[in-house]
Short mmCIF file of C-alpha atoms in Angstrom, two decimals:
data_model
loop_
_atom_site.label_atom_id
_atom_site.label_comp_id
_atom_site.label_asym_id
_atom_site.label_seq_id
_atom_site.Cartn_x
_atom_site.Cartn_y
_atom_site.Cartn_z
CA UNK U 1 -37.26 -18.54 -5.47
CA UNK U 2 -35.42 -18.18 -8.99
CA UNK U 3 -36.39 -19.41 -12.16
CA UNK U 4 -32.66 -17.92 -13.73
CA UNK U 5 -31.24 -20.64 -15.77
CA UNK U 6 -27.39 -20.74 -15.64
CA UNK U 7 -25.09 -19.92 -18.55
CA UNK U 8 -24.83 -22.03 -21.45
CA UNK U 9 -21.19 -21.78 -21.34
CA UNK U 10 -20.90 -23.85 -18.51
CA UNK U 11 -19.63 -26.97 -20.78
CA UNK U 12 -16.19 -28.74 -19.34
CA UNK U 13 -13.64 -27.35 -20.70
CA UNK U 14 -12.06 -29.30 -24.34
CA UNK U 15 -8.38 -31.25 -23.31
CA UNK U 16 -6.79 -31.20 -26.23
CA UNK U 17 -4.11 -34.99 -25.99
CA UNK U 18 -0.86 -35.03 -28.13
CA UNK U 19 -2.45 -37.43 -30.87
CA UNK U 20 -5.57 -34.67 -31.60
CA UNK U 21 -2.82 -32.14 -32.18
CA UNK U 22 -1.72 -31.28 -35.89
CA UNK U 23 1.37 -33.43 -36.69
CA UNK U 24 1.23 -35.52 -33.08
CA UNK U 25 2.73 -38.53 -32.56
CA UNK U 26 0.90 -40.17 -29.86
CA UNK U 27 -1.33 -42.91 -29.84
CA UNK U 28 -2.67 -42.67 -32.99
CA UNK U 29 0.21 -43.31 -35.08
CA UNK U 30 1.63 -45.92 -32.72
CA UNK U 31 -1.61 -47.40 -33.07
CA UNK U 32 -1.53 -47.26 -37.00
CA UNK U 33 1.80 -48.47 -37.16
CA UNK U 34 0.70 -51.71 -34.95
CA UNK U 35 -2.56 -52.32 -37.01
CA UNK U 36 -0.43 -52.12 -40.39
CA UNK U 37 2.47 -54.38 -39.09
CA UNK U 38 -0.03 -56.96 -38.25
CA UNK U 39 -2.09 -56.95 -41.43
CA UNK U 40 1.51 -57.43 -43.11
CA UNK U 41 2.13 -60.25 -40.84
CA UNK U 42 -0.69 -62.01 -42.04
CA UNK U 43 -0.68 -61.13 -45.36
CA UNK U 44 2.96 -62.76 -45.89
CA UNK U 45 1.82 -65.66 -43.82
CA UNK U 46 -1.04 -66.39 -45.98
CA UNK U 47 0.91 -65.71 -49.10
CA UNK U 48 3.42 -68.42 -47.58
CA UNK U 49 0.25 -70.98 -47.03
CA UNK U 50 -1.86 -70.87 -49.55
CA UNK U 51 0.83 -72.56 -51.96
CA UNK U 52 2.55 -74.80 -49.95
CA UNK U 53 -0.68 -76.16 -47.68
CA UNK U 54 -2.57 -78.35 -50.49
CA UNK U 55 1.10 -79.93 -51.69
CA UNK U 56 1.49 -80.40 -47.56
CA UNK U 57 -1.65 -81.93 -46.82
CA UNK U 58 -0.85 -84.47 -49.97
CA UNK U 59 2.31 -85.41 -48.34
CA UNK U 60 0.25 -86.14 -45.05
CA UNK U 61 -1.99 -87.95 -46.47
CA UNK U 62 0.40 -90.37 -48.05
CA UNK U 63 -0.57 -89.18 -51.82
CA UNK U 64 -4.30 -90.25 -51.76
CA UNK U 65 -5.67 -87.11 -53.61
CA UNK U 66 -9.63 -87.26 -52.19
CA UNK U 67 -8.39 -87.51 -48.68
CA UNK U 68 -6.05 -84.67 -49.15
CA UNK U 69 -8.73 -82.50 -51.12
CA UNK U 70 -11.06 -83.43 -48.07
CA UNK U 71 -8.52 -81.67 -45.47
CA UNK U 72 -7.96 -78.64 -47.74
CA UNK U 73 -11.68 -77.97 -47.71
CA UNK U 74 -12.07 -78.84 -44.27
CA UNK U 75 -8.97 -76.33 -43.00
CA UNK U 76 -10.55 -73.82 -45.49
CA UNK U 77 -13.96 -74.04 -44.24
CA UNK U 78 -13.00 -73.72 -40.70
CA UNK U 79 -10.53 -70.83 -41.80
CA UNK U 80 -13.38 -68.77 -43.10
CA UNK U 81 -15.83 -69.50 -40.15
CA UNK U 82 -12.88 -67.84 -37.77
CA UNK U 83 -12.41 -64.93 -39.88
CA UNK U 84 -16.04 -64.18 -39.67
CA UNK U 85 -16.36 -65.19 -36.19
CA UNK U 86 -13.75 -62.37 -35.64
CA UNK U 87 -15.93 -60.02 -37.87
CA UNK U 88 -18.97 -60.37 -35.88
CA UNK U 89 -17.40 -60.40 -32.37
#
């Protein structure tokens, strides 16, 4: 009976993918690329929204200011609670 422990070397050996190598273009660029498209998506949409939406809503509401103010608040309330619903989940 042995007590010999084995070699420490005897890790699996490292696999080196395109995107960990210096000046790669695998997934993490593609990836970056997607994320920063997206964020510009939304960034122009919401810069489209924010002043045209309370003029909108007016409209909708046949020019009765309370009721109008009333659906801005509500659309921005529930418009926050998503965006943190997406930040906790």
């Amino acid at each position: 009976m042995s007590n010999e422990v084995g070699p420490i070397s005897e890790a699996p050996p490292l696999v080196v993918t395109p995107s960990a190598q210096p000046g790669g273009t695998g997934h993490g660029r593609a990836a970056f690329t997607f994320i920063f498209i997206t964020v510009a998506l939304d960034m122009v949409a919401l810069g489209i929204i924010i002043p045209v939406l309370p003029r909108l809503i007016v409209g909708f509401e046949h020019g009765d200011m309370a009721k109008a103010a009333t659906q801005t608040g509500i659309f921005a309330f529930v418009w926050a609670a998503i965006c943190q619903i997406r930040f906790i989940f």
